[in-house]
mmCIF file of C-alpha atoms in Angstrom:
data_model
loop_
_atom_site.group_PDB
_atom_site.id
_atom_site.type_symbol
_atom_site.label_atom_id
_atom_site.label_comp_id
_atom_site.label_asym_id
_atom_site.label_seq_id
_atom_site.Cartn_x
_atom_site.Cartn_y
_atom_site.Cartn_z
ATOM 1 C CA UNK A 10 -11.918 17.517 22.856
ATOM 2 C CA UNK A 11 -8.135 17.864 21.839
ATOM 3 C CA UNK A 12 -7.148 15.069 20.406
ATOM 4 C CA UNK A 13 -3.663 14.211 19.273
ATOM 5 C CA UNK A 14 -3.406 10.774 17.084
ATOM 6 C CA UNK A 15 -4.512 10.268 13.756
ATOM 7 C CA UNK A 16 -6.678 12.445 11.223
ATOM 8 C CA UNK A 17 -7.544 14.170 14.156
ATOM 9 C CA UNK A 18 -4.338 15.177 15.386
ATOM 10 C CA UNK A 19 -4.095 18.768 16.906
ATOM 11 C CA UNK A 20 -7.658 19.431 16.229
ATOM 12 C CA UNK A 21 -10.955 20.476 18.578
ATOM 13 C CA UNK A 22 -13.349 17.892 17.879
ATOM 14 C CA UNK A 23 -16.851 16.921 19.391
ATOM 15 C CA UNK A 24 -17.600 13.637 21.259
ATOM 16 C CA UNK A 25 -19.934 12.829 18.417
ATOM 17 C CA UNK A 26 -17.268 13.291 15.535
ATOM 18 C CA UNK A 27 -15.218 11.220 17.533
ATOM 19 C CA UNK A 28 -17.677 8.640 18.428
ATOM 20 C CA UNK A 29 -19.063 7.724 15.162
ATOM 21 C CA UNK A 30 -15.416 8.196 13.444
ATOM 22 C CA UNK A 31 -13.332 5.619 11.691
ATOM 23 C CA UNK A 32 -11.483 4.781 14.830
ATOM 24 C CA UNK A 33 -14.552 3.997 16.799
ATOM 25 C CA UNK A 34 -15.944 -0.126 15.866
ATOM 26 C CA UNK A 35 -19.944 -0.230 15.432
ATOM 27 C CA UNK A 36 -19.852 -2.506 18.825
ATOM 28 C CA UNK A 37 -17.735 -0.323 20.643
ATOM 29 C CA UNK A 38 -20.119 2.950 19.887
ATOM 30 C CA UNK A 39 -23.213 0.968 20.626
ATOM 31 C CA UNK A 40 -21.913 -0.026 24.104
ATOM 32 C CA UNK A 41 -20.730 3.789 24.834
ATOM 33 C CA UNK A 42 -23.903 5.124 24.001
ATOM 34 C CA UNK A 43 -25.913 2.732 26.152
ATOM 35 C CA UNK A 44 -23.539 3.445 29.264
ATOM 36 C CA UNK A 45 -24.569 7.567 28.031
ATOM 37 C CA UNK A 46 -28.377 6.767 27.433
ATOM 38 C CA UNK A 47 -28.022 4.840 31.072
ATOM 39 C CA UNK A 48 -26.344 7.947 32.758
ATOM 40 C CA UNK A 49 -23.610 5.438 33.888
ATOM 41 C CA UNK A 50 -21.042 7.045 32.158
ATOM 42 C CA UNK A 51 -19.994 11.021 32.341
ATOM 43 C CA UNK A 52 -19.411 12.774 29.263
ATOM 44 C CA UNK A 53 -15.797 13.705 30.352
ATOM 45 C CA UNK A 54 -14.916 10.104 30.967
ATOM 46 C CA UNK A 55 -16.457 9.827 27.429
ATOM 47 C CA UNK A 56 -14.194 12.176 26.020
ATOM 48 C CA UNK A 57 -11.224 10.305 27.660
ATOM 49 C CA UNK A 58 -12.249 7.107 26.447
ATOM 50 C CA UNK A 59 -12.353 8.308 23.129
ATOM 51 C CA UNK A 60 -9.020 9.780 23.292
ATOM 52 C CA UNK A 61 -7.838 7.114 24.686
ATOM 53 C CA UNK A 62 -9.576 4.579 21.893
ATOM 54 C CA UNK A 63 -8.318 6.950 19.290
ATOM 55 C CA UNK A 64 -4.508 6.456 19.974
ATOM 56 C CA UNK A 65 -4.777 2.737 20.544
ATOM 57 C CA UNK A 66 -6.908 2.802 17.109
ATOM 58 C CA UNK A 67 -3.974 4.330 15.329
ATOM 59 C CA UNK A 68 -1.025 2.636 17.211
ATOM 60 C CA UNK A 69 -2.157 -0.778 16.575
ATOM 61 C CA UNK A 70 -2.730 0.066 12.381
ATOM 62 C CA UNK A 71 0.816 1.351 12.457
ATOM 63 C CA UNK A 72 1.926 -1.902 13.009
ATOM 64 C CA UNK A 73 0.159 -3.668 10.416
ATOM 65 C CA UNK A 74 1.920 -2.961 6.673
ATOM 66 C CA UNK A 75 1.330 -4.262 3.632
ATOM 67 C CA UNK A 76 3.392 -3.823 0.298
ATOM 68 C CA UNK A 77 3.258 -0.865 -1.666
ATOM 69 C CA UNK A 78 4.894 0.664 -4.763
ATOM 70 C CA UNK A 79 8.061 1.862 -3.549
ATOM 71 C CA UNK A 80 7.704 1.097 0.302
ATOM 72 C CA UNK A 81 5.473 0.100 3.048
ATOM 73 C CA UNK A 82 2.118 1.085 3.774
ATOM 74 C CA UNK A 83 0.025 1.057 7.036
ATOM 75 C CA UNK A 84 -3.079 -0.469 7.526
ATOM 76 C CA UNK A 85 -3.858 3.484 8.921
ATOM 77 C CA UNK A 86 -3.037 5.018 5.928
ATOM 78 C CA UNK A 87 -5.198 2.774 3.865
ATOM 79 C CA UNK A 88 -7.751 3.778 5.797
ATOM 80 C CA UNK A 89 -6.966 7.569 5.614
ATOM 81 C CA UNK A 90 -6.972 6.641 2.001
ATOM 82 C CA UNK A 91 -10.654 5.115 1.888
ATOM 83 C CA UNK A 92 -9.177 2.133 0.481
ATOM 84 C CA UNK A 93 -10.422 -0.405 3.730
ATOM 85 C CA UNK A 94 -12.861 0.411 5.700
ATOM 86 C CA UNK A 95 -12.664 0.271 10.001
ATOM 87 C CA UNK A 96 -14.410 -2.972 10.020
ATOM 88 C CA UNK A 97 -11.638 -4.466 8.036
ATOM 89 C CA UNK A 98 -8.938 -2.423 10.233
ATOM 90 C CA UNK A 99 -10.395 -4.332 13.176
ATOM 91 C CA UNK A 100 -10.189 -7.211 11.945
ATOM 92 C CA UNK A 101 -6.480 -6.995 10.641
ATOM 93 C CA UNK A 102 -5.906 -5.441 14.345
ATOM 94 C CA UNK A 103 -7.299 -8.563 16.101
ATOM 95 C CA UNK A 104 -5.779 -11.257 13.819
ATOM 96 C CA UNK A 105 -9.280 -11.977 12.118
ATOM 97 C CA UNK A 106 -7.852 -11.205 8.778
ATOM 98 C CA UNK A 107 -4.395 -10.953 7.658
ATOM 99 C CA UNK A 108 -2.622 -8.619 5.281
ATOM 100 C CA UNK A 109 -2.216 -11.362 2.457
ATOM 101 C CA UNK A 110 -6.124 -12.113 2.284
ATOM 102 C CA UNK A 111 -6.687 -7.629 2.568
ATOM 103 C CA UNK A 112 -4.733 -7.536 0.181
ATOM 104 C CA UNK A 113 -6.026 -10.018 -2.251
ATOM 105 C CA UNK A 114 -9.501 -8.071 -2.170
ATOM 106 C CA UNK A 115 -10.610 -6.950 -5.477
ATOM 107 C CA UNK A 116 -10.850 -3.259 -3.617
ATOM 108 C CA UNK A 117 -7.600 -3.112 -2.317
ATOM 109 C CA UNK A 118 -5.412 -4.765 -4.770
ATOM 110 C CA UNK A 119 -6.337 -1.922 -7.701
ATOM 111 C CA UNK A 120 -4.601 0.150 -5.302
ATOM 112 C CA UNK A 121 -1.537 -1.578 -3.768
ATOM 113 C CA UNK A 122 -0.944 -3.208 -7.408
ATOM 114 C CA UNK A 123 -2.783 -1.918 -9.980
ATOM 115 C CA UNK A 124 -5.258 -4.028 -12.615
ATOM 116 C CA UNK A 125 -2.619 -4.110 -15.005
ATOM 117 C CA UNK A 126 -0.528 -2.064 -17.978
ATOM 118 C CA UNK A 127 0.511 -2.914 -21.706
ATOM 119 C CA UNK A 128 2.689 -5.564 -20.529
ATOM 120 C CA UNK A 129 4.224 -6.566 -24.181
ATOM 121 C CA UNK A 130 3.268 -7.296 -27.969
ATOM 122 C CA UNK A 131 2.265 -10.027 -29.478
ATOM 123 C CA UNK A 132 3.442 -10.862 -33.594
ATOM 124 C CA UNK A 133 2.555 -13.848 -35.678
ATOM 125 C CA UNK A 134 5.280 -16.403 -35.101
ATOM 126 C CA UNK A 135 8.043 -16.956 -38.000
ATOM 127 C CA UNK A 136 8.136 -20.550 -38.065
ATOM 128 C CA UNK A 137 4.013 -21.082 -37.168
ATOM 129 C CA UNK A 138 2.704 -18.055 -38.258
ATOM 130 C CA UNK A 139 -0.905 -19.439 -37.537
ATOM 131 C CA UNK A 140 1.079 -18.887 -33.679
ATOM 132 C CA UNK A 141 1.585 -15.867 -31.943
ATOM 133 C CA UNK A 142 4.967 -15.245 -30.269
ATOM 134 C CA UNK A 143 5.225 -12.561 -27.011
ATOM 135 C CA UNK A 144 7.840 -9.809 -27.357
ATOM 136 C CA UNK A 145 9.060 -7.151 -25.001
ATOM 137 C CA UNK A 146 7.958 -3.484 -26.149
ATOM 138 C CA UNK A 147 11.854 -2.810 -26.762
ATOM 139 C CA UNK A 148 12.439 -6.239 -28.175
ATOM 140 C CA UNK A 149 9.460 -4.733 -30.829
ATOM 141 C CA UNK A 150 11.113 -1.411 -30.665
ATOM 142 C CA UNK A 151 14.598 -2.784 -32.290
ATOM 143 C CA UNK A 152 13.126 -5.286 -34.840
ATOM 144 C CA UNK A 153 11.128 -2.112 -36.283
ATOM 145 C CA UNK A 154 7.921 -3.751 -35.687
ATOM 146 C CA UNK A 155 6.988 -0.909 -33.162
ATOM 147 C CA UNK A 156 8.242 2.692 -34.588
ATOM 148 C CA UNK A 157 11.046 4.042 -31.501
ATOM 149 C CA UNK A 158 8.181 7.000 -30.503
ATOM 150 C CA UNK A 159 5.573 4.446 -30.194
ATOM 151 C CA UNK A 160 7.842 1.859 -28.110
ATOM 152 C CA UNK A 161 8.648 5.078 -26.052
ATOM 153 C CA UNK A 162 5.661 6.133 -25.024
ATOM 154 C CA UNK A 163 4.225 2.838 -23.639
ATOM 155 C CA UNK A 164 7.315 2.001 -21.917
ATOM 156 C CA UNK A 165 7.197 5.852 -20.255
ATOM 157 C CA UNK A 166 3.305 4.579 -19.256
ATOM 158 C CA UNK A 167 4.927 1.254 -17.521
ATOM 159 C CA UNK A 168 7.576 3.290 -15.485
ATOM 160 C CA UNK A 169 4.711 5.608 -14.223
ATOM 161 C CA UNK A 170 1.915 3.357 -13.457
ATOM 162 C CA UNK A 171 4.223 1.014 -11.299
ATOM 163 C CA UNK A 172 7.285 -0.798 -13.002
ATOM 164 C CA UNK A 173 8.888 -1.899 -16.228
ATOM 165 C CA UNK A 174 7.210 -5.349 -17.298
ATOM 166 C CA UNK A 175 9.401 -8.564 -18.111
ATOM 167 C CA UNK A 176 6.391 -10.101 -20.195
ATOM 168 C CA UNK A 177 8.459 -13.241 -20.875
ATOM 169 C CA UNK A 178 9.866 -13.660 -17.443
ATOM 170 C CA UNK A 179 6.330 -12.022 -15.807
ATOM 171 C CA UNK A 180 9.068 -9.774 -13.610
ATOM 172 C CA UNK A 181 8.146 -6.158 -12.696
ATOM 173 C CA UNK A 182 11.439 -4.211 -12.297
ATOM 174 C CA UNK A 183 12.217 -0.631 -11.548
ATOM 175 C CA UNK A 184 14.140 1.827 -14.802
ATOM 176 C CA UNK A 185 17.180 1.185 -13.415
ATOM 177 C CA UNK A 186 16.828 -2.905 -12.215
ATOM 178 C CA UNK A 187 15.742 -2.561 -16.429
ATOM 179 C CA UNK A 188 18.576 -0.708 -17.858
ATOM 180 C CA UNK A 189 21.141 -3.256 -15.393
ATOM 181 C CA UNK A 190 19.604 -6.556 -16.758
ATOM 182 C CA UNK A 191 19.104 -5.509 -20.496
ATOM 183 C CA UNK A 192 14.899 -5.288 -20.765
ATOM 184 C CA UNK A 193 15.591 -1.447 -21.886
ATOM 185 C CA UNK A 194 18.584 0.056 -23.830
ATOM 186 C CA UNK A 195 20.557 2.681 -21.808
ATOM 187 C CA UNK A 196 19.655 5.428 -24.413
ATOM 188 C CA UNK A 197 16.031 4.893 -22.902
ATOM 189 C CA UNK A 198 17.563 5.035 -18.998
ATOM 190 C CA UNK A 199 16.807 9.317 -18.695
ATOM 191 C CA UNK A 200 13.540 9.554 -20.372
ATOM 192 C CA UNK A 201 12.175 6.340 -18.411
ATOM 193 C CA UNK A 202 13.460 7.744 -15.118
ATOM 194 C CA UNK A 203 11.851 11.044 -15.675
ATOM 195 C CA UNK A 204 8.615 9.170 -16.475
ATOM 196 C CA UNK A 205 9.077 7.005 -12.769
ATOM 197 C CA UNK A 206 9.055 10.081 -11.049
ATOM 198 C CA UNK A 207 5.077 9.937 -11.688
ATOM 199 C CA UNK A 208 5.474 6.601 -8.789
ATOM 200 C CA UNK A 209 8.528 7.718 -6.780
ATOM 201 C CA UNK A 210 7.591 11.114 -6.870
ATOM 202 C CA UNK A 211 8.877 14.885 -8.314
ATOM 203 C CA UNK A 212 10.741 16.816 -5.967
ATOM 204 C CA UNK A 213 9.435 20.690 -5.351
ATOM 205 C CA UNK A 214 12.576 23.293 -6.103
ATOM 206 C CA UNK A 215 11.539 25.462 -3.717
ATOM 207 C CA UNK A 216 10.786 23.159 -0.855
ATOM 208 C CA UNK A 217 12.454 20.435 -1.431
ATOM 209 C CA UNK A 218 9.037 18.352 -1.312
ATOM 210 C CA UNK A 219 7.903 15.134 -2.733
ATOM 211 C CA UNK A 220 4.700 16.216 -4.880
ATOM 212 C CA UNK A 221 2.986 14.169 -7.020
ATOM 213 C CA UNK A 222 2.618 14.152 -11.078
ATOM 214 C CA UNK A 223 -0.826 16.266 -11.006
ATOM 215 C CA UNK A 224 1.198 19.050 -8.878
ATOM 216 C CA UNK A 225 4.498 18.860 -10.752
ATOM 217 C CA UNK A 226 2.531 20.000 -13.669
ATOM 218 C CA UNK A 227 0.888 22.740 -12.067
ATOM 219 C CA UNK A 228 4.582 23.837 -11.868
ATOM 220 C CA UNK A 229 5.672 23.182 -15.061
ATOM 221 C CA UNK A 230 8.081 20.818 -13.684
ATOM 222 C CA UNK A 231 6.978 18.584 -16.537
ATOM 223 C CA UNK A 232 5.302 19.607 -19.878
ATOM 224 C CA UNK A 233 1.656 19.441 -19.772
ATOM 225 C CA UNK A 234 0.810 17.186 -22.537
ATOM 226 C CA UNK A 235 3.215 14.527 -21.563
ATOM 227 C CA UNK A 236 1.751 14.880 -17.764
ATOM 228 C CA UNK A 237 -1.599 14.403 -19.269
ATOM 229 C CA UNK A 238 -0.599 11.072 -21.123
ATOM 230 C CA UNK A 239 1.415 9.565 -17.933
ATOM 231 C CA UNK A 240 -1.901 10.686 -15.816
ATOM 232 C CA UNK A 241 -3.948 9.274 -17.859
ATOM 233 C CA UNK A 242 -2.173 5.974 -17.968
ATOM 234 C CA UNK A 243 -2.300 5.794 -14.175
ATOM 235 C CA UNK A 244 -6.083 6.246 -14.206
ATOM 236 C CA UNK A 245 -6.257 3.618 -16.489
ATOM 237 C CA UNK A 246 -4.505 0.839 -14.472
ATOM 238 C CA UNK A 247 -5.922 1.374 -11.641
ATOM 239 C CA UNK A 248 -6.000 5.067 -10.207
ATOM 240 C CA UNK A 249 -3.972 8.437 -9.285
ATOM 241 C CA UNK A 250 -0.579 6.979 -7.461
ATOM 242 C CA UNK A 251 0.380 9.031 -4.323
ATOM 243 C CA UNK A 252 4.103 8.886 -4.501
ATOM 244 C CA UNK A 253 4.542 10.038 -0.627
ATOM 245 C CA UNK A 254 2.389 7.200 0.678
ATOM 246 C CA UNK A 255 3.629 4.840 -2.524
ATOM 247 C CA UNK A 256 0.011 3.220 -3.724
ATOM 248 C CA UNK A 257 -3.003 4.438 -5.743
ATOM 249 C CA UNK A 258 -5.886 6.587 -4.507
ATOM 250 C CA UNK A 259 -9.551 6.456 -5.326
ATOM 251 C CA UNK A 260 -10.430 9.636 -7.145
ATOM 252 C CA UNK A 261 -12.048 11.265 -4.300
ATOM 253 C CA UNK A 262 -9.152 11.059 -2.173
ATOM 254 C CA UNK A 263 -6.634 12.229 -4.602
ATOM 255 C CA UNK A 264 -8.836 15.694 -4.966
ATOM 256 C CA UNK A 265 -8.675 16.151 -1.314
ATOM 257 C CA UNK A 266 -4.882 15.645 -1.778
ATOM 258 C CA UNK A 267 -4.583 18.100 -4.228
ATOM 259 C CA UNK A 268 -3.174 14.896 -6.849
ATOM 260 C CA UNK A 269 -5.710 15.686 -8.959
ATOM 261 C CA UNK A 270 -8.637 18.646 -9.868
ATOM 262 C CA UNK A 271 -11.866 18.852 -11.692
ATOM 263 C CA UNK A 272 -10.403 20.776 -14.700
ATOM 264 C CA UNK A 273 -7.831 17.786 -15.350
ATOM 265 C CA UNK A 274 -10.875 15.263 -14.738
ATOM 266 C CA UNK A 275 -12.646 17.047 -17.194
ATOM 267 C CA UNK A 276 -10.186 17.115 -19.860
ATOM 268 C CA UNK A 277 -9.333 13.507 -19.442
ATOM 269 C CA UNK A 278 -13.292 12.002 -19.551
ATOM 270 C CA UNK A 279 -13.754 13.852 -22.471
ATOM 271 C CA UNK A 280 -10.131 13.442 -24.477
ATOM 272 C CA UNK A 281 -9.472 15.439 -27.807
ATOM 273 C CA UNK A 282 -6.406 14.770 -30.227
ATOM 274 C CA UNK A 283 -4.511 16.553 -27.968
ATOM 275 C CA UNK A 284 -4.690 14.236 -25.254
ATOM 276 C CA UNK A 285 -4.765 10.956 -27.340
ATOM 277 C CA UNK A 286 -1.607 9.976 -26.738
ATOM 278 C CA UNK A 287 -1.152 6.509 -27.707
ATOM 279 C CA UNK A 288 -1.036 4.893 -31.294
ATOM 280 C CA UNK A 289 -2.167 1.892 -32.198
ATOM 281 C CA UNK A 290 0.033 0.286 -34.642
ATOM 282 C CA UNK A 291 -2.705 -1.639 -36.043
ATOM 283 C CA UNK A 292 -5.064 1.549 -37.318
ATOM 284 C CA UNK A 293 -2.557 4.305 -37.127
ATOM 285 C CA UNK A 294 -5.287 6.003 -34.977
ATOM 286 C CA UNK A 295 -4.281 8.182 -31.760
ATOM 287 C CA UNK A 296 -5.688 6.674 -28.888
ATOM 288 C CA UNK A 297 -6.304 7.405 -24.947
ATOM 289 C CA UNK A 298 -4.472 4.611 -22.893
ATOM 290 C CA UNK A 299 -7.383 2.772 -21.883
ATOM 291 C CA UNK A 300 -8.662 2.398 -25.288
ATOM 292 C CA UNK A 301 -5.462 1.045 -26.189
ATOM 293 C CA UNK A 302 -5.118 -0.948 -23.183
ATOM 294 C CA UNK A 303 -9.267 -2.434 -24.149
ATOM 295 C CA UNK A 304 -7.458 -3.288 -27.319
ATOM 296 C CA UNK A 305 -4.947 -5.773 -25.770
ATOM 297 C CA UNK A 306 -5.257 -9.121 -24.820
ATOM 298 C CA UNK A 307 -4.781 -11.292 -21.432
ATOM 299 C CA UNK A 308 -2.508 -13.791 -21.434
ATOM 300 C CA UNK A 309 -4.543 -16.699 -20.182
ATOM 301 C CA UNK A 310 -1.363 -17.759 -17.360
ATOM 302 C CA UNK A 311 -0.328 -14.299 -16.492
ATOM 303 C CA UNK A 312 -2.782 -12.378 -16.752
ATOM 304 C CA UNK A 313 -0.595 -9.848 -18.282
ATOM 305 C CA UNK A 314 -1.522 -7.182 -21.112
ATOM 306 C CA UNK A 315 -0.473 -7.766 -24.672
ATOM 307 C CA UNK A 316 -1.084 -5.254 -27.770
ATOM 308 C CA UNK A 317 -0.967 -8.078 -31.193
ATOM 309 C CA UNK A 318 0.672 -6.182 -33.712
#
């Protein structure tokens, strides 16, 4: 059967693909195969029904979006994604669930939001030093309690795992929303952009493409080490962003994408010097991200990530 909606579209595929695809609920198979088993149904009218299933399938999760990175995302291309299953596309279809309580499950919201970056530092308080006091990274940056490379580098991991963070005012803001309302300095605006292309995406000389972090390194659009560090940092808080679709993917999915390979997996589980790219202030040891990030604590209202220096 042709069929010509969804992850399916211009392909040949059998009945049976079709039948026990994402598209297709468990109820709705169970009654098609009885009506087969029965002989009260024709395989060609089988093969229209499942057409015909198909494109209502992917219609009616076109019209359900939810809030990504950059832009909107469908309920179908979470599913593409692996990030809900078709039960829970049903149910968003038929009004059984709606996109605020999707998204508020643990599964999804890693992907749509994140679980969370080095937000801000915290230093002992000047008039209660037994207190701590929060401080934006750049706030650290200028009062020399964080050296400028340091600062740099985990405000380079905000912009490409999501946003700038407003610690005190618990805002996420794009470089530029940053740069307007004083968070960052403007001598930071170029180098923070660069970095936000890991979210909004790299575009392809040649073809004029959006690609993603993973494949503007493969073109040395973007040195390798500081790829490696702003990868890294995505993994870390939350997984691989897909700048075209504008939300995280699991792992799986971003190899199938071509976001992501077993070479770079490799060298990322099992980080040398090279790839440490984070110090901690505290030890003067190079770090990955997430051992940085296990370093920091939660602020107990936020939730946000803070690095006590």
């Amino acid at each position: 059967v042709e069929v010509s909606a969804g992850g399916f579209h211009g392909r040949m595929v059998s009945l049976w693909e079709l039948l026990f695809s994402k598209y297709v609920s468990e109820a709705k198979r169970q009654e098609l195969l009885g009506k087969v088993r029965a002989r009260s149904l024709e395989l060609d009218e089988l093969a229209r029904l499942l057409s015909v299933l198909v494109q209502e399938a992917v219609q009616r999760s076109s019209t359900v979006k939810f809030t990504g990175l950059r832009r909107q995302v469908t309920a179908s291309d979470l599913l593409d994604s692996g990030i809900i299953d078709k039960d829970t596309l049903a149910d968003l279809v038929q009004g059984s669930k709606t996109v605020q309580e999707v998204t508020e499950m643990a599964s999804v919201k890693r992907y749509l939001d994140g679980t969370g970056c080095i937000a801000g530092v915290l230093v002992p308080s000047k008039t209660d030093p037994a207190k701590m006091e929060k401080m934006t990274i750049y706030q650290a940056m200028w009062k020399g309690i964080l050296r400028q490379g340091t600062a740099l580098v985990l405000l380079e991991a905000q912009a490409a795992t999501g946003f700038l963070v407003d610690p005190l005012a618990n805002k996420k803001l794009s470089v530029d929303e940053a740069v307007s309302c004083g968070l960052v300095g403007s001598e930071l605006h170029e180098k923070l952009l660069s970095a936000e292309r890991a979210v909004t995406g790299y575009t392809d000389p040649y073809t004029g493409d959006q690609i993603s972090l993973f494949q503007a390194m493969q073109k040395d659009l973007i040195v390798k080490e500081h790829g490696v560090r702003l990868l890294e940092a995505q993994i870390a808080t939350g997984g691989i962003i897909d700048p075209v679709h504008s939300h995280r993917l699991p792992v799986e999915v971003a190899y199938r994408r071509g976001y992501f390979d077993q070479e770079m997996n490799q060298i990322l589980c099992d980080p040398s010097d090279d790839t440490k790219g984070f110090f901690d202030p505290n030890t003067h040891e190079n770090l990955t991200y997430m051992q940085l990030l296990r370093r920091c604590v939660p602020d107990p209202d936020t939730g946000l990530y803070f690095l006590k220096v």
